Amino acid sequence: TRLGGRYRLEDRVASAGGWSAWKAIDEILARPVSVITFAPGFPRFEQVVTAARAASRLTDTRLMQVFDVEDSWDHGYVVLEWPVGDTLADLLSAGPMEPVTGARIVAEAAGALSGAHAAGLAHLCLRPDALRWTVGGGIKITGLGIEAALEGITAENPEQADTQGLGQLLYAAITGLWPGPDYPELPPAPTFEGQPRRPRQVRAGVPTALDDVVSRTLSLDGRDEHAYASPAELAAALYGVLPPVQVPAAAVRTSQAHYQPPPRSREQSYPGYRQAPPRRPRSPLRVALVTLAVLVAVAGVSAAALHLLQSPASSTHHKGGKPGGHTTPVAKLLTLTPQHASGFDALNPADTGDENSALAPNVLDGNPQGWATQQYQGSPFFGHLKAGTGLILTMAGPVDLKSISVRFGDVPGADVEIKVGNSDARTAANLHSMTTIASARDVSGLYTFSATKSVSAKYIVIWFTKLPPMASKSGWYMAQVFSVTIKGTD
């Protein structure tokens, strides 16, 4: 059976009252996909289609992508990304995970769902089979919005419901036990007075701070008013107790050679860190010579100062070398804080005009997850879909930018331009009206752009014209921004 003239159904992988899920082949793009079909008269068809269309507008690659929706009653279907990797249930089949590793996975899931909630979409069916760990080393959440619509599940407070679901996944990840209603693939957690035991009571070695986060999320202390209210709050709490990530060296193919960052200590992982050279022992003769040089320099400065004090006012050098002229005051550079950050996708009419905007605030609030472009396959030039994309920063008012320091990902290969303008419209015309004040090629890590011209503008765009390769996904390209520091005058 072919749907839409391109999706060939191969195997039915699940079915329930009035709907079926299939593994299918997209014959145009030659890739596997998931397809959900519906029996005539399926009562929640409109809810499923609405949820699928809402999910299709989300570009976070940690969420299963929706490729196509057909909303005709007699031939309706939904086409989704084919899931790969192991589910959390698979990972826990041999026992619990190392607590910090399990917590990192759930923290990533919480971050992804916080973006979905910001767009008005909830999951409501968070079970261990809804969270996957992909071969490339990242998470994937399946069934966002769609599974709840299929099953007719709703919640009075969707954010609280998903936060509870994430708490159950976190409990399972670090204990190997399921703290909620029966889930046949995992053993149930032991209870006391109707509540699951705290993680530290059922497994040795769980860090106290992590145990506290789990207990507060699931209200295991019986104090519901202290529970986290949203996935964003839970993500922030987890990142606050997890140790810094030690990024392993990764061999990444470049045009000339293999790039492999050297191992770094915890101190070296911070931006701007430089290793100091070893000190040589100081000899008495060297100390004496240095002291003499300092005394001579001080004497010279004192003589010069005395000469200036004794000179008549008319001999003072002024701007332009003319006596009696006026000096031009130099404006003091300030550190300027953007008010807002958003993805800036102005060149692809087939896109929604969004480039992971839900992640953009991370650049401003210090969230270590940062912001990233979408992932593009086959070419560092955005898969030949467009000529560029970027991140736009909104200032409180017009500023004269002098420099901007950007913390990119560690993999080199990004070509970047800094553009400024006075409109944030995501259109090609607005992009072309902006002024490019700095640019650089093959950037990575912490890089400072210095403005080559003075322009007063309210909007600053970090514009990528070429993407670096992804270390974990061969043949794919993506740029990252973790922080920005802006210097200028307002």
XYZ file of N, CA and C in Angstrom, residues 1-189:
567
model
N 0.842 -1.192 0.000
C 0.000 0.000 0.000
C 0.873 1.235 0.000
N 0.551 2.183 -0.867
C 1.264 3.459 -0.911
C 0.298 4.574 -0.519
N 0.784 5.458 0.337
C 0.001 6.617 0.751
C 0.641 7.865 0.157
N -0.180 8.732 -0.376
C 0.328 9.963 -0.967
C 1.254 9.736 -2.140
N 1.226 8.562 -2.708
C 2.069 8.271 -3.844
C 3.538 8.099 -3.529
N 3.904 8.040 -2.208
C 5.341 7.954 -1.876
C 5.641 7.099 -0.661
N 4.674 6.922 0.283
C 4.958 6.193 1.514
C 4.462 4.752 1.379
N 5.397 3.811 1.225
C 5.046 2.404 1.050
C 5.033 1.707 2.412
N 3.859 1.265 2.842
C 3.724 0.589 4.129
C 4.357 -0.791 4.050
N 5.176 -1.147 5.067
C 5.858 -2.432 5.061
C 5.437 -3.330 6.216
N 5.568 -2.859 7.440
C 5.253 -3.691 8.614
C 4.423 -2.893 9.596
N 3.386 -3.525 10.115
C 2.610 -2.881 11.172
C 3.297 -3.184 12.503
N 3.668 -2.124 13.231
C 4.432 -2.305 14.465
C 3.584 -2.102 15.715
N 2.406 -1.521 15.586
C 1.523 -1.335 16.743
C 0.126 -1.035 16.237
N -0.857 -1.329 17.065
C -2.237 -0.991 16.720
C -3.065 -0.944 17.992
N -4.100 -0.150 17.948
C -5.033 -0.043 19.068
C -6.391 0.290 18.467
N -7.340 0.667 19.321
C -8.684 0.897 18.835
C -8.785 2.022 17.832
N -8.757 1.687 16.552
C -9.003 2.687 15.526
C -7.777 3.294 14.880
N -6.563 2.881 15.263
C -5.368 3.403 14.620
C -4.288 2.336 14.572
N -3.359 2.487 13.636
C -2.235 1.560 13.493
C -0.977 2.346 13.205
N 0.152 1.825 13.680
C 1.459 2.415 13.399
C 2.250 1.456 12.520
N 2.922 2.011 11.498
C 3.614 1.205 10.504
C 5.050 1.668 10.334
N 5.903 0.715 9.991
C 7.183 1.077 9.409
C 6.958 1.173 7.904
N 7.412 2.283 7.315
C 7.187 2.503 5.892
C 8.458 3.061 5.263
N 8.465 3.128 3.943
C 9.579 3.689 3.186
C 9.078 4.897 2.406
N 9.763 6.021 2.609
C 9.513 7.192 1.780
C 10.272 6.964 0.472
N 9.557 6.625 -0.585
C 10.213 6.226 -1.825
C 10.866 7.393 -2.551
N 10.472 8.610 -2.251
C 11.107 9.760 -2.893
C 12.471 10.039 -2.269
N 12.531 10.003 -0.938
C 13.784 10.281 -0.246
C 14.533 9.014 0.158
N 13.965 7.850 -0.137
C 14.617 6.563 0.134
C 15.050 6.449 1.600
N 14.113 6.660 2.514
C 14.427 6.547 3.932
C 13.255 5.917 4.666
N 13.512 5.228 5.778
C 12.416 4.675 6.570
C 11.693 5.771 7.343
N 10.407 5.630 7.490
C 9.597 6.568 8.267
C 8.564 5.773 9.056
N 7.964 6.424 10.024
C 6.818 5.876 10.735
C 5.548 6.504 10.167
N 4.515 5.701 10.017
C 3.241 6.210 9.512
C 2.128 5.738 10.447
N 1.277 6.669 10.843
C 0.090 6.335 11.640
C -1.123 6.470 10.728
N -1.913 5.396 10.656
C -3.143 5.412 9.863
C -4.345 5.257 10.794
N -5.514 5.585 10.279
C -6.715 5.622 11.110
C -7.846 4.849 10.441
N -8.609 4.156 11.256
C -9.816 3.493 10.760
C -10.907 4.539 10.555
N -11.815 4.302 9.613
C -12.920 5.253 9.407
C -13.683 5.504 10.706
N -13.954 6.772 10.979
C -14.707 7.129 12.175
C -13.903 7.185 13.451
N -12.575 7.116 13.374
C -11.761 7.206 14.597
C -12.120 8.499 15.328
N -12.564 8.415 16.608
C -13.182 9.576 17.259
C -12.232 10.728 17.564
N -10.931 10.481 17.662
C -9.997 11.546 18.047
C -9.102 11.960 16.879
N -9.594 11.750 15.660
C -8.795 12.044 14.476
C -8.373 13.515 14.437
N -9.299 14.426 14.687
C -8.970 15.850 14.618
C -7.935 16.237 15.665
N -8.049 15.667 16.882
C -7.071 15.979 17.927
C -5.676 15.502 17.535
N -5.582 14.314 16.920
C -4.279 13.796 16.508
C -3.678 14.670 15.416
N -4.480 15.044 14.429
C -3.984 15.877 13.336
C -3.526 17.237 13.870
N -4.291 17.818 14.779
C -3.910 19.114 15.361
C -2.587 19.007 16.105
N -2.434 17.940 16.917
C -1.188 17.740 17.661
C -0.016 17.521 16.711
N -0.231 16.754 15.637
C 0.844 16.490 14.671
C 1.276 17.767 13.972
N 0.339 18.604 13.590
C 0.702 19.860 12.932
C 1.477 20.768 13.902
N 1.060 20.796 15.161
C 1.792 21.610 16.143
C 3.209 21.077 16.329
N 3.357 19.746 16.402
C 4.685 19.156 16.571
C 5.565 19.396 15.354
N 4.985 19.483 14.180
C 5.776 19.677 12.960
C 6.463 21.040 12.930
N 5.971 21.985 13.728
C 6.571 23.324 13.742
C 7.770 23.419 14.682
N 8.016 22.371 15.469
C 9.146 22.372 16.393
C 10.387 21.851 15.679
N 11.507 22.518 15.857
C 12.724 22.148 15.134
C 13.804 21.566 16.033
N 13.514 21.387 17.311
C 14.499 20.790 18.218
C 14.733 19.341 17.798
N 15.979 19.010 17.471
C 16.280 17.670 16.973
C 16.164 16.600 18.053
N 15.977 16.992 19.297
C 15.754 16.009 20.364
C 14.308 15.524 20.409
N 13.456 16.140 19.619
C 12.056 15.741 19.527
C 11.823 15.048 18.187
N 11.074 13.950 18.200
C 10.801 13.242 16.952
C 10.113 14.177 15.963
N 10.650 14.230 14.751
C 10.151 15.164 13.750
C 8.905 14.624 13.038
N 7.967 15.510 12.759
C 6.783 15.186 11.967
C 7.032 15.676 10.549
N 6.955 14.748 9.580
C 7.284 15.084 8.193
C 6.062 15.462 7.347
N 4.925 14.829 7.611
C 3.784 15.029 6.714
C 2.497 14.714 7.474
N 1.436 15.427 7.136
C 0.114 15.197 7.733
C -0.931 15.274 6.631
N -1.743 14.238 6.482
C -2.884 14.236 5.565
C -4.147 14.202 6.417
N -4.986 15.223 6.271
C -6.120 15.357 7.191
C -7.468 15.004 6.565
N -7.469 14.319 5.431
C -8.763 13.890 4.881
C -9.303 12.745 5.723
N -10.623 12.766 5.992
C -11.222 11.789 6.901
C -11.058 10.354 6.394
N -11.173 10.163 5.104
C -11.174 8.785 4.605
C -9.775 8.250 4.335
N -8.771 9.131 4.167
C -7.414 8.654 3.899
C -6.388 9.398 4.762
N -6.758 9.730 5.980
C -5.862 10.501 6.835
C -4.674 9.679 7.327
N -3.521 10.337 7.484
C -2.345 9.674 8.042
C -1.364 10.733 8.528
N -0.426 10.285 9.360
C 0.644 11.136 9.887
C 1.962 10.428 9.634
N 2.949 11.153 9.092
C 4.267 10.591 8.795
C 5.290 11.214 9.736
N 6.051 10.355 10.413
C 7.019 10.813 11.398
C 8.393 10.211 11.116
N 9.379 10.797 11.781
C 10.732 10.263 11.763
C 10.732 8.823 12.298
N 11.493 7.936 11.650
C 11.604 6.563 12.136
C 12.517 6.537 13.361
N 12.062 6.007 14.501
C 12.883 6.052 15.724
C 14.056 5.092 15.652
N 15.211 5.541 16.099
C 16.399 4.695 16.163
C 16.970 4.770 17.571
N 17.890 3.870 17.871
C 18.513 3.846 19.183
C 17.727 3.012 20.179
N 18.202 2.993 21.414
C 17.599 2.200 22.483
C 16.675 3.060 23.330
N 15.538 2.500 23.712
C 14.656 3.194 24.640
C 15.271 3.145 26.038
N 14.764 4.002 26.909
C 15.235 3.962 28.299
C 14.952 2.595 28.908
N 13.842 1.985 28.530
C 13.537 0.639 29.028
C 14.610 -0.355 28.580
N 15.070 -0.238 27.316
C 16.142 -1.110 26.839
C 17.416 -0.905 27.652
N 17.763 0.365 27.885
C 18.992 0.666 28.613
C 18.952 0.143 30.040
N 17.756 0.067 30.619
C 17.623 -0.361 32.011
C 17.372 -1.856 32.144
N 17.312 -2.579 31.034
C 17.018 -4.013 31.099
C 18.090 -4.777 31.859
N 19.331 -4.261 31.851
C 20.421 -4.940 32.563
C 20.679 -4.328 33.935
N 19.863 -3.351 34.339
C 20.048 -2.722 35.638
C 20.091 -1.214 35.517
N 20.181 -0.504 36.657
C 20.159 0.963 36.636
C 21.416 1.532 35.996
N 21.310 2.770 35.533
C 22.431 3.477 34.943
C 23.268 4.124 36.042
N 24.482 4.540 35.674
C 25.276 5.355 36.587
C 24.474 6.631 36.844
N 24.272 7.032 38.118
C 23.322 8.111 38.428
C 23.537 9.401 37.644
N 24.786 9.853 37.517
C 25.027 11.116 36.816
C 24.677 10.978 35.337
N 24.987 9.827 34.736
C 24.651 9.616 33.326
C 23.142 9.634 33.124
N 22.416 8.906 33.962
C 20.961 8.899 33.856
C 20.367 10.280 34.048
N 20.927 11.039 34.989
C 20.412 12.384 35.239
C 20.676 13.309 34.058
N 21.818 13.149 33.392
C 22.107 13.986 32.223
C 21.106 13.717 31.098
N 20.774 12.455 30.889
C 19.813 12.115 29.840
C 18.460 12.769 30.128
N 18.000 12.679 31.370
C 16.703 13.253 31.718
C 16.769 14.783 31.703
N 17.905 15.358 32.068
C 18.048 16.811 31.990
C 17.912 17.284 30.551
N 18.507 16.527 29.607
C 18.351 16.863 28.193
C 16.884 16.785 27.774
N 16.203 15.735 28.228
C 14.791 15.581 27.892
C 13.962 16.733 28.461
N 14.283 17.144 29.681
C 13.561 18.258 30.297
C 13.790 19.547 29.521
N 15.019 19.758 29.061
C 15.295 20.948 28.265
C 14.523 20.962 26.960
N 14.453 19.784 26.306
C 13.705 19.698 25.050
C 12.222 19.963 25.280
N 11.662 19.389 26.338
C 10.231 19.566 26.605
C 9.909 20.986 27.053
N 10.875 21.672 27.666
C 10.600 23.057 28.051
C 10.368 23.908 26.806
N 11.122 23.618 25.726
C 10.885 24.322 24.471
C 9.542 23.986 23.865
N 9.135 22.702 23.973
C 7.828 22.303 23.452
C 6.706 22.994 24.213
N 6.839 23.081 25.529
C 5.807 23.759 26.322
C 5.747 25.242 25.984
N 6.898 25.841 25.707
C 6.889 27.250 25.315
C 6.119 27.459 24.027
N 6.067 26.410 23.186
C 5.302 26.480 21.939
C 3.872 25.977 22.112
N 3.486 25.629 23.343
C 2.111 25.238 23.615
C 1.799 23.769 23.429
N 2.824 22.888 23.441
C 2.603 21.463 23.208
C 3.177 20.664 24.361
N 2.381 19.713 24.886
C 2.815 18.855 25.992
C 2.858 17.400 25.531
N 3.530 16.567 26.311
C 3.643 15.148 25.966
C 2.545 14.333 26.637
N 2.527 14.342 27.983
C 1.505 13.699 28.820
C 1.582 12.173 28.847
N 2.496 11.565 28.108
C 2.627 10.097 28.112
C 4.094 9.703 28.265
N 4.782 10.305 29.217
C 6.208 10.051 29.381
C 6.438 8.737 30.122
N 6.767 7.721 29.354
C 7.131 6.413 29.882
C 8.514 6.049 29.345
N 9.160 5.028 29.897
C 10.528 4.704 29.444
C 10.650 4.401 27.964
N 9.561 3.995 27.297
C 9.679 3.734 25.863
C 9.518 5.000 25.030
N 9.262 6.149 25.676
C 9.134 7.425 24.948
C 10.448 8.191 24.904
N 11.468 7.704 25.603
C 12.771 8.374 25.639
C 13.820 7.421 25.088
N 14.518 7.856 24.052
C 15.532 7.024 23.396
C 16.898 7.685 23.477
N 17.909 6.817 23.431
C 19.297 7.268 23.324
C 19.794 6.836 21.956
N 20.109 7.805 21.110
C 20.430 7.491 19.727
C 21.875 7.042 19.586
N 22.143 6.400 18.463
C 23.485 5.897 18.185
C 24.496 7.032 18.175
N 24.100 8.214 17.694
C 25.002 9.348 17.627
C 25.320 9.976 18.966
N 24.675 9.493 20.034
C 24.992 10.018 21.353
C 24.080 11.125 21.819
N 22.831 11.130 21.433
C 21.890 12.157 21.878
C 20.545 11.544 22.186
N 19.670 12.337 22.810
C 18.354 11.811 23.176
C 17.362 12.068 22.046
N 16.287 11.326 22.089
C 15.163 11.529 21.168
C 13.885 11.203 21.936
N 12.962 12.167 21.969
C 11.673 11.977 22.628
C 10.634 11.682 21.557
N 9.923 10.580 21.703
C 8.924 10.188 20.717
C 7.512 10.439 21.256
N 6.585 10.626 20.342
C 5.172 10.707 20.714
C 4.700 12.026 21.264
N 5.481 13.099 21.111
C 5.103 14.383 21.697
C 3.724 14.826 21.196
N 2.779 14.967 22.112
C 1.442 15.437 21.776
C 0.590 14.405 21.065
N 1.183 13.622 20.180
C 0.426 12.701 19.334
C -0.065 11.501 20.137
N 0.794 10.926 20.960
C 0.388 9.740 21.722
C -0.754 10.064 22.674
N -0.687 11.219 23.338
C -1.772 11.611 24.233
C -3.076 11.785 23.464
N -2.995 12.362 22.253
C -4.198 12.532 21.436
C -4.761 11.178 21.004
N -3.886 10.236 20.655
C -4.351 8.903 20.267
C -5.084 8.215 21.404
N -4.562 8.385 22.624
C -5.133 7.691 23.773
C -6.204 8.511 24.489
N -6.410 9.760 24.053
C -7.431 10.586 24.695
C -7.035 11.072 26.068
N -5.733 11.265 26.295
C -5.234 11.696 27.607
C -5.120 13.218 27.628
N -5.634 13.833 28.667
C -5.529 15.277 28.866
C -5.077 15.536 30.301
N -4.699 16.766 30.581
C -4.271 17.139 31.928
C -4.691 18.565 32.208
N -5.117 18.812 33.443
C -5.507 20.164 33.834
C -4.296 21.087 33.850
N -3.127 20.547 34.259
C -1.887 21.318 34.287
C -0.831 20.536 33.505
N -0.736 20.733 32.180
C 0.183 19.922 31.362
C 1.640 20.038 31.786
N 2.089 21.240 32.180
C 3.488 21.397 32.585
C 3.793 20.566 33.826
N 2.884 20.598 34.800
C 3.092 19.811 36.013
C 3.065 18.323 35.696
N 2.154 17.915 34.791
C 2.052 16.499 34.431
C 3.343 16.010 33.771
N 3.901 16.779 32.860
C 5.144 16.366 32.205
C 6.324 16.415 33.165
N 6.316 17.356 34.103
C 7.389 17.398 35.099
C 7.363 16.147 35.957
N 6.153 15.719 36.343
C 6.016 14.466 37.090
C 6.512 13.282 36.267
N 6.150 13.274 34.979
C 6.603 12.190 34.107
C 8.113 12.147 33.993
N 8.748 13.315 33.875
C 10.207 13.369 33.833
C 10.812 12.890 35.146
N 10.166 13.225 36.265
C 10.643 12.750 37.560
C 10.604 11.232 37.652
N 9.564 10.617 37.100
C 9.489 9.154 37.090
C 10.592 8.548 36.219
N 10.866 9.177 35.062
C 11.956 8.695 34.219
C 13.294 8.836 34.935
N 13.483 9.930 35.667
C 14.719 10.148 36.400
C 14.878 9.090 37.501
N 13.817 8.827 38.221
C 13.844 7.803 39.266
C 14.230 6.448 38.661
N 13.598 6.109 37.525
C 13.883 4.830 36.881
C 15.324 4.753 36.401
N 15.828 5.853 35.837
C 17.178 5.837 35.272
C 18.239 5.558 36.328
N 18.064 6.104 37.537
C 19.118 5.964 38.544
C 18.881 4.810 39.518
N 17.676 4.197 39.462
C 17.416 3.062 40.352
C 17.098 1.774 39.599
N 16.676 1.879 38.333
C 16.241 0.700 37.591
C 14.851 0.242 37.979
N 14.137 1.041 38.772
C 12.800 0.695 39.264
C 11.804 1.742 38.787
N 10.544 1.340 38.644
C 9.522 2.266 38.162
C 8.666 2.750 39.328
N 8.581 4.097 39.540
C 7.871 4.617 40.712
C 6.404 4.930 40.468
N 5.917 4.727 39.255
C 4.539 5.072 38.943
C 3.641 3.845 38.909
N 2.475 3.985 38.269
C 1.599 2.827 38.074
C 2.322 1.738 37.288
N 1.751 0.564 37.269
C 2.422 -0.603 36.704
C 3.010 -0.321 35.330
N 4.286 -0.659 35.179
C 4.963 -0.604 33.893
C 5.689 -1.943 33.758
N 5.170 -2.849 32.931
C 5.615 -4.248 32.965
C 7.085 -4.460 32.649
N 7.733 -3.528 31.967
C 9.117 -3.762 31.575
C 10.121 -3.460 32.684
N 9.675 -2.822 33.790
C 10.569 -2.526 34.901
C 9.947 -2.982 36.208
N 10.768 -3.446 37.167
C 10.218 -3.813 38.471
C 9.687 -2.578 39.206
N 8.651 -2.723 40.004
C 8.104 -1.569 40.726
C 9.016 -1.144 41.873
N 9.001 0.138 42.171
C 9.785 0.653 43.292
C 9.102 0.285 44.606
